[in-house]
Coordinates of C-alpha atoms in Angstrom, one line a residue:
M2 CA 21.5 39.7 169.4
S3 CA 23.9 43.1 170.7
F4 CA 25.4 44.4 167.9
D5 CA 28.5 45.2 169.8
Y6 CA 30.4 42.3 169.4
V7 CA 30.0 43.6 165.4
R8 CA 31.1 46.6 165.9
K9 CA 33.8 45.4 168.0
I10 CA 34.8 43.2 165.5
V11 CA 34.8 45.7 162.4
S12 CA 36.2 47.9 164.7
G13 CA 39.6 45.5 164.6
N14 CA 42.6 46.6 166.4
K15 CA 41.4 50.0 167.2
A16 CA 40.3 51.5 171.2
R17 CA 37.4 51.0 172.1
F18 CA 35.0 53.1 175.0
I19 CA 32.7 51.1 177.1
D20 CA 30.6 53.2 178.4
P21 CA 28.3 51.3 181.5
D22 CA 26.7 54.5 182.6
N23 CA 25.6 55.4 179.3
A24 CA 25.6 52.6 178.1
V25 CA 26.9 52.5 174.8
N26 CA 30.2 50.7 173.8
L27 CA 32.0 53.1 171.3
D28 CA 35.0 52.8 168.2
L29 CA 36.8 55.9 170.7
V30 CA 39.5 57.4 172.7
Y31 CA 40.5 60.4 174.4
V32 CA 44.6 61.0 172.4
T33 CA 44.7 63.5 175.0
D34 CA 41.9 65.0 178.0
R35 CA 40.8 66.8 175.2
I36 CA 41.1 65.8 171.7
I37 CA 39.5 63.2 170.9
I38 CA 39.4 60.4 168.1
M39 CA 36.6 57.8 166.5
G40 CA 34.6 56.1 164.1
Y41 CA 32.2 57.5 162.1
P42 CA 28.8 58.6 163.5
A43 CA 25.8 56.8 161.8
V44 CA 22.6 55.6 161.2
G45 CA 20.3 52.9 159.8
V46 CA 21.7 49.6 158.6
A47 CA 25.5 51.8 159.2
G48 CA 24.5 52.1 162.8
L49 CA 24.2 47.9 163.5
Y50 CA 28.5 48.3 163.1
R51 CA 29.1 51.5 163.5
N52 CA 29.3 54.5 166.8
R53 CA 25.7 54.9 166.3
R54 CA 25.4 58.4 166.2
R55 CA 22.5 58.4 169.0
D56 CA 25.1 56.4 171.4
V57 CA 27.3 59.6 170.4
L58 CA 25.5 63.1 171.4
K59 CA 24.1 61.1 174.7
F60 CA 28.4 60.1 175.4
I61 CA 30.0 63.4 174.9
N62 CA 26.6 65.7 175.3
S63 CA 27.1 63.2 179.3
R64 CA 30.2 64.2 179.1
H65 CA 30.9 67.8 178.5
G66 CA 28.0 69.9 177.4
E67 CA 28.0 72.6 175.0
K68 CA 31.5 72.3 175.4
W69 CA 32.2 70.3 172.1
W70 CA 33.0 69.9 168.4
I71 CA 33.5 67.4 165.8
W72 CA 36.1 67.6 162.5
N73 CA 34.6 65.1 160.6
L74 CA 36.7 65.0 157.0
C75 CA 34.8 62.2 154.6
P76 CA 34.1 64.1 151.6
L77 CA 29.8 63.6 151.1
Y78 CA 29.9 60.7 148.7
E79 CA 31.1 58.9 150.6
N80 CA 30.0 59.2 153.7
A81 CA 26.9 62.9 154.7
Y82 CA 25.0 63.2 157.9
S83 CA 23.3 68.0 158.2
P84 CA 25.5 69.7 160.5
E85 CA 22.6 69.8 162.2
S86 CA 22.3 66.5 163.1
M87 CA 24.9 66.6 165.6
H88 CA 23.4 70.2 166.8
G89 CA 25.5 72.6 164.0
R90 CA 29.1 71.6 165.9
V91 CA 30.6 70.3 162.9
S92 CA 33.7 71.7 160.8
R93 CA 34.5 69.6 157.5
Y94 CA 37.8 69.5 155.8
P95 CA 36.9 67.0 153.2
F96 CA 38.9 63.8 152.1
P97 CA 38.7 60.7 149.9
D98 CA 38.8 57.5 152.0
H99 CA 42.8 56.3 152.3
H100 CA 44.4 59.0 150.7
P101 CA 46.6 62.1 152.3
P102 CA 43.8 65.6 151.5
P103 CA 45.5 68.7 149.6
L104 CA 48.3 69.7 152.0
P105 CA 46.5 73.7 152.5
L106 CA 44.1 72.0 153.8
L107 CA 45.9 70.5 156.6
P108 CA 47.1 74.2 158.0
L109 CA 43.1 75.8 157.8
A110 CA 42.0 72.6 159.9
V111 CA 44.6 73.4 162.5
R112 CA 44.5 76.5 162.3
E113 CA 40.4 76.6 164.0
M114 CA 41.2 73.3 167.0
T115 CA 43.4 75.8 167.2
A116 CA 41.1 78.3 168.1
W117 CA 38.2 76.0 169.2
L118 CA 40.2 74.8 172.3
E119 CA 42.3 77.5 173.3
G120 CA 38.9 79.4 173.3
D121 CA 37.5 77.4 176.9
S122 CA 40.0 75.4 178.6
E123 CA 37.3 72.7 178.5
R124 CA 36.7 72.1 175.4
V125 CA 37.4 68.9 173.4
A126 CA 37.5 68.3 169.9
I127 CA 36.8 64.9 168.2
I128 CA 37.9 64.1 164.6
H129 CA 36.4 61.2 163.2
C130 CA 36.8 59.9 159.3
K131 CA 35.1 56.8 158.4
A132 CA 37.4 54.3 160.6
G133 CA 38.7 57.4 162.9
K134 CA 42.3 55.9 162.3
G135 CA 44.5 56.9 158.6
R136 CA 43.2 60.7 158.3
S137 CA 41.9 61.4 161.7
G138 CA 45.8 60.3 162.2
T139 CA 46.9 62.9 159.7
L140 CA 44.9 66.1 161.4
L141 CA 45.3 64.9 165.6
C142 CA 49.3 64.6 163.6
S143 CA 48.9 67.5 162.3
Y144 CA 47.8 69.3 165.5
L145 CA 49.9 67.6 167.6
L146 CA 53.2 68.6 165.2
S147 CA 51.8 72.9 166.2
L148 CA 52.0 72.5 169.1
P149 CA 55.5 73.9 171.3
D150 CA 55.1 71.1 173.0
L151 CA 53.8 67.4 173.2
P152 CA 50.4 67.3 175.3
P153 CA 51.0 64.2 177.8
I154 CA 48.8 61.6 177.6
P155 CA 45.2 62.0 179.0
Q156 CA 45.0 62.8 182.9
L157 CA 41.6 62.8 184.4
D158 CA 39.8 59.5 184.5
R159 CA 36.6 60.1 182.7
S160 CA 39.1 60.1 180.0
Y161 CA 39.6 56.1 180.7
T162 CA 37.4 53.4 180.5
H163 CA 36.6 50.8 182.8
K164 CA 39.6 48.0 182.2
E165 CA 42.0 51.3 182.0
L166 CA 40.7 52.7 185.1
K167 CA 40.8 50.1 187.4
Q168 CA 44.6 49.9 186.8
R169 CA 44.8 53.6 188.0
L170 CA 42.9 53.0 191.0
E171 CA 45.1 49.9 192.1
A172 CA 48.0 51.8 191.4
R173 CA 46.7 54.4 193.5
E174 CA 45.9 52.4 196.0
K175 CA 49.7 51.2 196.5
G176 CA 50.7 55.0 196.4
K177 CA 52.2 55.1 192.7
T178 CA 51.3 58.8 192.3
D179 CA 54.7 59.4 190.1
S180 CA 54.7 56.5 187.8
V181 CA 53.3 58.5 183.7
N182 CA 49.8 57.3 184.4
S183 CA 49.8 60.4 187.2
T184 CA 46.8 60.4 189.7
P185 CA 44.4 64.2 188.7
P186 CA 44.6 66.5 191.5
E187 CA 42.3 65.6 194.6
E188 CA 40.3 68.9 194.0
D189 CA 39.9 67.0 189.3
R190 CA 37.7 64.2 190.7
E191 CA 35.6 65.9 193.4
G192 CA 32.6 65.5 192.1
W193 CA 32.8 61.1 190.2
V194 CA 31.4 58.3 192.0
Y195 CA 33.0 55.4 190.7
V196 CA 30.0 51.9 190.1
A197 CA 30.5 48.4 189.5
S198 CA 33.1 46.1 190.2
G199 CA 35.9 44.2 189.5
R200 CA 36.3 44.0 185.8
D201 CA 33.8 46.4 185.5
V202 CA 34.9 49.0 187.8
T203 CA 34.3 53.2 186.5
G204 CA 34.4 56.1 186.6
V205 CA 30.8 58.6 186.3
Q206 CA 31.4 62.6 186.6
M207 CA 28.4 63.9 188.5
T208 CA 27.9 67.8 187.2
E209 CA 25.2 70.3 187.2
T210 CA 25.4 71.5 184.2
E211 CA 24.5 67.6 183.6
S212 CA 20.8 67.4 184.7
Q213 CA 20.8 70.8 183.2
T214 CA 21.6 69.9 179.5
D215 CA 18.6 68.5 177.4
L216 CA 20.4 66.3 175.5
G217 CA 18.7 66.2 172.1
R218 CA 18.4 70.0 172.3
A219 CA 22.5 70.9 174.1
I220 CA 23.4 74.6 173.5
T221 CA 24.5 75.1 170.1
P222 CA 26.8 78.1 168.3
A223 CA 25.5 79.3 165.0
H224 CA 26.4 79.5 162.3
S225 CA 27.5 82.6 160.6
E226 CA 29.4 83.0 164.9
R227 CA 33.2 84.3 164.7
I228 CA 35.5 84.4 167.5
N229 CA 37.7 86.4 167.2
V230 CA 41.8 84.9 167.8
A231 CA 45.2 86.6 168.9
P232 CA 48.2 85.7 167.1
V233 CA 50.0 82.7 168.7
T234 CA 52.8 83.4 169.3
R235 CA 55.9 80.6 168.8
S236 CA 59.1 79.5 169.7
T237 CA 61.2 80.2 166.6
N238 CA 62.1 76.2 166.7
S239 CA 59.0 74.7 167.6
S240 CA 56.0 74.7 165.3
T241 CA 54.0 77.7 164.2
T242 CA 50.0 77.9 164.1
T243 CA 49.4 81.2 161.8
L244 CA 46.7 84.0 162.4
S245 CA 47.2 86.9 160.9
N246 CA 45.7 89.8 159.1
P247 CA 44.0 89.4 155.3
S248 CA 47.7 90.7 153.7
P249 CA 48.8 91.0 149.9
T250 CA 50.5 87.5 148.9
P251 CA 53.9 88.5 150.8
S252 CA 57.0 88.3 149.3
I253 CA 59.5 84.9 149.6
N254 CA 62.6 86.0 152.2
I255 CA 64.2 82.7 153.6
Q256 CA 67.0 82.6 155.5
V257 CA 69.8 80.2 153.9
D258 CA 70.3 77.4 156.5
T259 CA 73.6 75.3 155.7
N260 CA 72.2 72.0 157.3
P261 CA 68.0 72.5 155.7
P262 CA 65.6 69.6 156.3
Y263 CA 65.3 69.2 152.0
P264 CA 65.1 67.5 150.2
I265 CA 64.0 64.3 152.2
D266 CA 63.8 60.7 152.0
I267 CA 60.4 59.2 150.3
G268 CA 60.6 57.0 153.5
D269 CA 61.0 57.3 157.6
E270 CA 62.9 54.3 158.1
G271 CA 66.5 55.5 158.6
K272 CA 67.0 57.3 161.5
P273 CA 65.8 60.8 162.5
G274 CA 68.8 63.2 161.7
E275 CA 70.2 60.0 158.7
E276 CA 70.8 61.8 154.9
G277 CA 67.7 62.3 154.4
Q278 CA 66.0 62.0 157.7
E279 CA 67.1 65.7 158.5
D280 CA 62.9 66.8 159.6
R281 CA 62.9 63.7 162.1
K282 CA 65.4 65.1 164.0
D283 CA 64.2 67.5 166.4
G284 CA 62.1 63.9 167.6
R285 CA 58.7 65.5 167.4
V286 CA 57.6 64.0 164.2
D287 CA 58.2 60.3 165.6
E288 CA 57.3 60.9 168.7
V289 CA 53.5 62.1 167.6
F290 CA 53.1 58.9 165.8
K291 CA 54.0 57.7 169.1
L292 CA 51.5 58.9 171.4
H293 CA 48.5 58.8 168.4
S294 CA 49.8 54.7 167.8
S295 CA 49.0 54.5 171.8
R296 CA 45.8 55.5 172.7
R297 CA 44.0 54.7 169.3
M298 CA 45.7 51.4 169.0
K299 CA 45.5 48.1 171.1
P300 CA 48.2 47.8 172.8
T301 CA 48.0 44.4 170.5
S302 CA 48.6 46.4 168.0
T303 CA 52.3 46.6 165.9
G304 CA 51.1 49.7 163.7
R305 CA 52.4 53.3 164.0
G306 CA 48.8 54.2 163.7
V307 CA 48.6 56.5 160.3
S308 CA 49.9 53.6 158.7
I309 CA 49.1 54.4 155.6
P310 CA 53.0 55.7 153.6
S311 CA 51.6 58.6 152.1
Q312 CA 49.9 60.1 154.9
R313 CA 52.1 59.8 157.3
R314 CA 54.5 61.4 154.8
W315 CA 52.5 64.6 154.7
C316 CA 52.9 65.1 158.8
R317 CA 56.5 65.5 157.4
Y318 CA 55.5 68.2 154.9
I319 CA 53.8 69.4 157.8
H320 CA 56.3 69.5 160.6
L321 CA 58.6 71.2 158.2
L322 CA 55.7 73.8 157.3
F323 CA 55.1 74.9 161.3
N324 CA 58.5 74.7 160.8
N325 CA 58.9 77.6 158.8
Q326 CA 61.3 75.1 157.1
A327 CA 59.3 73.6 154.0
P328 CA 61.6 74.3 150.9
P329 CA 61.4 78.2 149.4
A330 CA 59.9 75.9 145.9
Y331 CA 57.0 74.6 147.9
T332 CA 55.9 78.7 149.7
S333 CA 57.2 79.9 146.7
P334 CA 54.8 82.5 145.1
K335 CA 56.3 81.3 141.7
S336 CA 55.2 78.1 140.9
A337 CA 58.3 75.7 139.1
R338 CA 57.8 73.1 137.8
V339 CA 59.4 69.0 137.0
R340 CA 59.0 66.6 134.1
L341 CA 58.2 63.3 134.5
V342 CA 60.2 61.1 132.4
S343 CA 59.6 57.7 133.5
I344 CA 58.7 55.2 136.2
T345 CA 60.3 51.7 136.7
L346 CA 58.3 48.8 138.6
L347 CA 60.7 46.0 139.8
L348 CA 58.6 44.0 140.6
H349 CA 59.6 39.3 141.9
P350 CA 58.7 37.0 139.7
P351 CA 55.8 34.2 140.1
S352 CA 57.0 31.2 141.7
G353 CA 55.7 27.8 141.8
W354 CA 52.0 27.4 142.3
Q355 CA 51.9 31.0 141.7
K356 CA 52.3 31.0 137.9
P357 CA 49.2 29.9 136.4
L358 CA 47.3 32.2 139.3
A359 CA 49.4 35.0 137.4
S360 CA 49.3 34.5 133.9
L361 CA 45.1 33.3 134.5
V362 CA 44.9 36.8 136.5
I363 CA 47.3 39.0 134.6
G364 CA 48.4 37.6 131.8
G365 CA 51.6 38.0 129.8
S366 CA 53.5 35.6 127.8
G367 CA 54.7 32.6 128.5
G368 CA 52.3 31.6 131.2
T369 CA 55.0 34.9 132.9
G370 CA 51.5 36.5 135.0
Q371 CA 54.3 39.3 133.7
G372 CA 51.5 41.4 131.8
K373 CA 51.5 45.0 130.3
A374 CA 52.6 47.6 133.3
W375 CA 51.2 51.1 133.5
A376 CA 50.0 54.1 135.6
S377 CA 48.0 56.2 136.2
V378 CA 49.2 60.2 137.6
A379 CA 46.7 62.2 139.1
R380 CA 46.1 65.1 140.9
Y381 CA 43.6 66.8 143.4
D382 CA 40.8 69.5 142.1
D383 CA 42.6 72.0 141.4
E384 CA 39.7 74.5 142.2
Y385 CA 40.6 73.0 145.0
V386 CA 43.2 73.2 146.4
E387 CA 43.3 77.1 145.5
E388 CA 39.8 77.7 147.5
L389 CA 42.2 76.1 150.0
K390 CA 45.7 78.4 149.5
T391 CA 42.7 81.9 149.4
R392 CA 41.7 81.1 152.5
G393 CA 45.5 80.5 153.7
G394 CA 46.0 76.6 153.5
T395 CA 49.6 77.4 152.6
G396 CA 50.3 78.3 156.4
E397 CA 50.0 82.4 156.4
G398 CA 47.0 82.3 157.9
V399 CA 43.9 84.5 156.6
G400 CA 43.3 86.7 159.5
G401 CA 41.5 86.6 163.5
Q402 CA 38.2 86.6 162.6
I403 CA 37.3 82.7 162.2
T404 CA 34.3 81.3 160.9
W405 CA 32.9 77.8 162.6
G406 CA 32.0 75.0 160.3
G407 CA 34.9 73.8 157.8
V408 CA 36.3 74.4 154.3
G409 CA 33.3 71.3 153.1
G410 CA 30.9 74.2 152.1
E411 CA 27.1 72.8 151.2
G412 CA 29.1 70.3 149.0
H413 CA 31.0 71.8 146.2
F414 CA 33.7 69.7 145.2
D415 CA 32.7 66.8 147.4
T416 CA 29.7 65.6 145.8
H417 CA 32.3 63.7 143.2
K418 CA 36.2 62.1 143.3
M419 CA 38.0 64.6 144.7
F420 CA 41.0 64.3 142.7
R421 CA 41.1 63.5 138.7
S422 CA 43.8 62.1 136.1
C423 CA 46.3 65.0 134.0
G424 CA 48.2 61.4 132.5
K425 CA 49.6 58.3 132.1
M426 CA 51.9 56.0 131.3
V427 CA 52.7 53.1 129.6
A428 CA 55.9 50.2 128.8
S429 CA 58.5 51.4 126.8
A430 CA 61.8 49.8 127.0
V431 CA 64.4 50.4 129.4
D432 CA 66.9 53.6 127.9
D433 CA 70.7 53.6 128.8
D434 CA 70.5 55.9 131.9
T435 CA 67.4 54.3 133.4
K436 CA 69.9 51.1 133.5
L437 CA 72.6 52.8 135.3
A438 CA 70.0 54.2 137.5
L439 CA 69.2 50.5 139.1
P440 CA 70.1 48.2 141.4
E441 CA 72.5 45.8 140.7
D442 CA 70.8 42.5 141.4
H443 CA 67.8 44.0 139.5
E444 CA 68.2 41.1 136.7
D445 CA 66.7 39.3 139.7
Y446 CA 62.8 40.9 139.3
V447 CA 60.9 41.0 136.4
V448 CA 61.9 45.3 135.4
H449 CA 58.6 47.8 133.2
H450 CA 59.5 50.8 132.3
L451 CA 57.0 53.4 132.1
T452 CA 56.7 56.7 130.0
P453 CA 54.1 59.7 129.0
S454 CA 51.4 58.1 127.0
H455 CA 51.1 61.3 125.3
Q456 CA 54.6 63.5 124.4
S457 CA 55.4 64.9 128.0
L458 CA 54.5 64.8 131.3
I459 CA 54.7 68.6 133.0
L460 CA 53.7 68.8 136.8
D461 CA 54.2 71.7 139.4
R462 CA 57.2 70.9 142.1
S463 CA 54.9 73.1 145.1
R464 CA 51.4 70.5 144.2
E465 CA 50.5 66.7 144.9
F466 CA 50.4 64.2 142.7
R467 CA 49.6 60.5 142.8
M468 CA 50.6 58.1 140.6
K469 CA 48.6 54.4 140.7
F470 CA 50.7 51.5 139.8
H471 CA 48.5 48.8 137.5
L472 CA 50.1 45.5 136.0
A473 CA 48.0 44.8 133.2
S474 CA 44.1 45.2 134.7
V475 CA 45.1 44.2 137.7
P476 CA 45.7 47.7 140.8
L477 CA 48.8 47.6 142.3
G478 CA 48.8 50.2 144.6
W479 CA 49.3 53.7 144.3
A480 CA 51.6 56.4 145.9
W481 CA 51.6 60.6 146.7
L482 CA 54.6 63.0 146.8
I483 CA 54.5 66.6 146.7
P484 CA 57.8 67.0 144.7
A485 CA 59.8 70.1 146.1
F486 CA 60.5 68.4 149.4
H487 CA 61.7 65.3 147.9
L488 CA 63.7 67.4 145.2
P489 CA 66.8 70.4 145.5
E490 CA 66.3 73.0 145.0
P491 CA 67.0 75.0 142.0
P492 CA 69.7 75.8 141.1
A493 CA 69.4 79.8 141.0
K494 CA 69.2 81.1 137.6
S495 CA 72.4 82.6 135.9
T496 CA 72.0 84.4 132.3
A497 CA 75.6 83.3 131.5
E498 CA 74.7 79.2 131.3
P499 CA 72.0 78.2 129.0
P500 CA 68.9 76.4 130.9
Q501 CA 69.7 73.4 133.1
M502 CA 67.8 70.3 132.6
R503 CA 68.3 68.4 136.0
T504 CA 67.1 64.6 136.7
H505 CA 66.1 63.0 140.3
T506 CA 65.5 59.9 140.5
L507 CA 63.6 58.9 143.7
H508 CA 63.2 55.5 145.0
F509 CA 59.8 53.7 146.9
P510 CA 60.2 50.6 148.5
T511 CA 57.5 48.7 148.5
S512 CA 57.2 50.2 152.1
Q513 CA 56.5 53.8 150.9
I514 CA 53.9 52.1 149.0
D515 CA 49.7 52.9 149.8
F516 CA 48.0 49.4 149.2
P517 CA 50.1 47.0 148.0
L518 CA 48.1 43.7 147.9
G519 CA 47.5 41.3 145.9
P520 CA 49.7 40.9 143.3
G521 CA 51.4 44.5 144.7
Q522 CA 53.0 42.6 147.0
A523 CA 55.2 41.7 143.6
I524 CA 56.8 45.5 144.2
H525 CA 60.1 45.2 145.3
R526 CA 60.7 49.0 144.1
I527 CA 60.0 51.9 142.1
L528 CA 61.4 54.2 140.5
I529 CA 60.4 57.9 139.1
K530 CA 62.9 59.7 137.7
L531 CA 61.7 63.7 137.4
E532 CA 63.6 66.4 135.4
E533 CA 63.7 70.3 136.6
V534 CA 62.2 72.2 134.0
P535 CA 63.9 75.8 133.0
E536 CA 61.2 78.6 133.8
E537 CA 61.8 79.5 129.6
D538 CA 60.3 75.9 128.8
R539 CA 56.5 77.6 127.8
E540 CA 56.0 73.5 128.3
E541 CA 52.3 73.7 130.4
T542 CA 51.5 71.9 132.6
A543 CA 49.1 68.4 132.1
K544 CA 45.6 69.7 133.0
L545 CA 43.1 67.6 134.2
M546 CA 40.7 65.0 132.4
S547 CA 37.4 64.5 132.6
D548 CA 34.8 62.0 132.8
E549 CA 35.4 61.6 128.4
E550 CA 39.2 61.8 128.7
E551 CA 39.7 59.2 132.2
R552 CA 37.7 56.8 130.1
R553 CA 39.2 56.9 127.0
E554 CA 42.8 56.5 128.3
G555 CA 41.4 53.7 130.1
V556 CA 42.4 55.7 133.8
D557 CA 38.7 56.2 135.2
D558 CA 39.6 55.8 139.1
N559 CA 36.8 54.8 140.1
K560 CA 37.0 51.2 140.4
G561 CA 39.3 49.4 142.0
E562 CA 40.5 51.4 145.5
K563 CA 38.3 49.1 147.7
V564 CA 40.8 48.5 149.3
V565 CA 40.5 47.5 153.3
E566 CA 43.0 49.3 155.8
D567 CA 44.2 46.8 158.6
G568 CA 41.3 48.2 161.2
E569 CA 38.8 49.4 159.5

């Protein structure tokens, strides 16, 4: 029995690449001629339903010789392989499955990809996580957003599967050379032969290096190899990847824009350019999402490729950062803080046959199935984020020399869970201010109002945090955000007036909750109330909990996140 059928089922609605010449059927796609996204290269039992590592090596070595490099986004605790098993050509930028990364990780990975691809026009970059979709798509979209112009879809025949190639050949025969999938110049097709016939036609490039390269001993740079990269010049209205000499933290001098593209809405359902969607006005974010989805997903898919709302939100952040339009509160070396005042959940009440089942699973009085709600609040390991910032992850760069290998190192930060809880929100009575912020039809929903379990909960305005929502013991979903991108800039400090305590309410519709599965489908809207903390306030930012503290508070996140993303 061939396991290709099993791999196809596991691959779901993602595009696959069938290469008859190398006898491989891979969860892999050329997004452009120089960027490949694929599923995890596995061995053993996992290799029966995911990409087999030997098949991946055979494929990329035969097609690209030594001019390929892998960006691996999997933490060691999730999936691990030694870089040596892929000939040392691996850079690790780990972050957890089904989540966005610490934002400073993305500029570092983009910078290394830029250096690699600009070093030789024949080089290709290969990105993978586990399924090769959400995390891989987040990095791919971040890289594409750093470019002054969006690259075209693949132009070379080698970048297409046999079915797509057949269509291209038929188009050439009919003289459709001016279509979007235009025929590459004759010299680009030199050395290509077409084998088989009918539906099985495929293109194979015969090169001199293929016969000279031992697939098991591809020439690779040493781990200590460094490459000098000249500064990358970009136009002022496009994204930037900065490669500069090491320097002290610069003073922030940002020109005031009469119509800044922030604060942005939590969701992206609005039209580009509308209020809260100004960051999408240039169309780049949507173009990048469209390119990724059109190449990575099957034509029948209606998904956006980067389907996790928080990961799409991160791409909007990185677009602002690369365009030098990030909020000053994010880029400033001086931290500002906010207080998480409350979380209010509006849930559709169970009806009909759902009532007894909900009551059994969730509990609650009167058979309503509406037990007490609560939420955990977490952020990434502080040392990990500071390490990323020190390396230049906030966007200003760390120097013209790049050491290959990424930021994962020997696994100091990714042999265990990479973010921890820093607070807990528990059920509380709805206060008068919250009642005023509720929608007019709030009486049609079950309202759960949550406040911090221990005094107040202070968060860094420029740092990421995650809220995971629960109803009794059942998780409803979660959401990540960085407050600086969604709140107005703090007012200028005035000595003549007392400190201002401005509050802001952010609205999360169901579409902006990550994995609202099962009971999470009952979510109608979640309101997050944040209060600005004056600089004079000495209350400390919430500290990360230890394992024991998480267990004691009942916010241990080791369980309950084994969800399956669409396409996995």
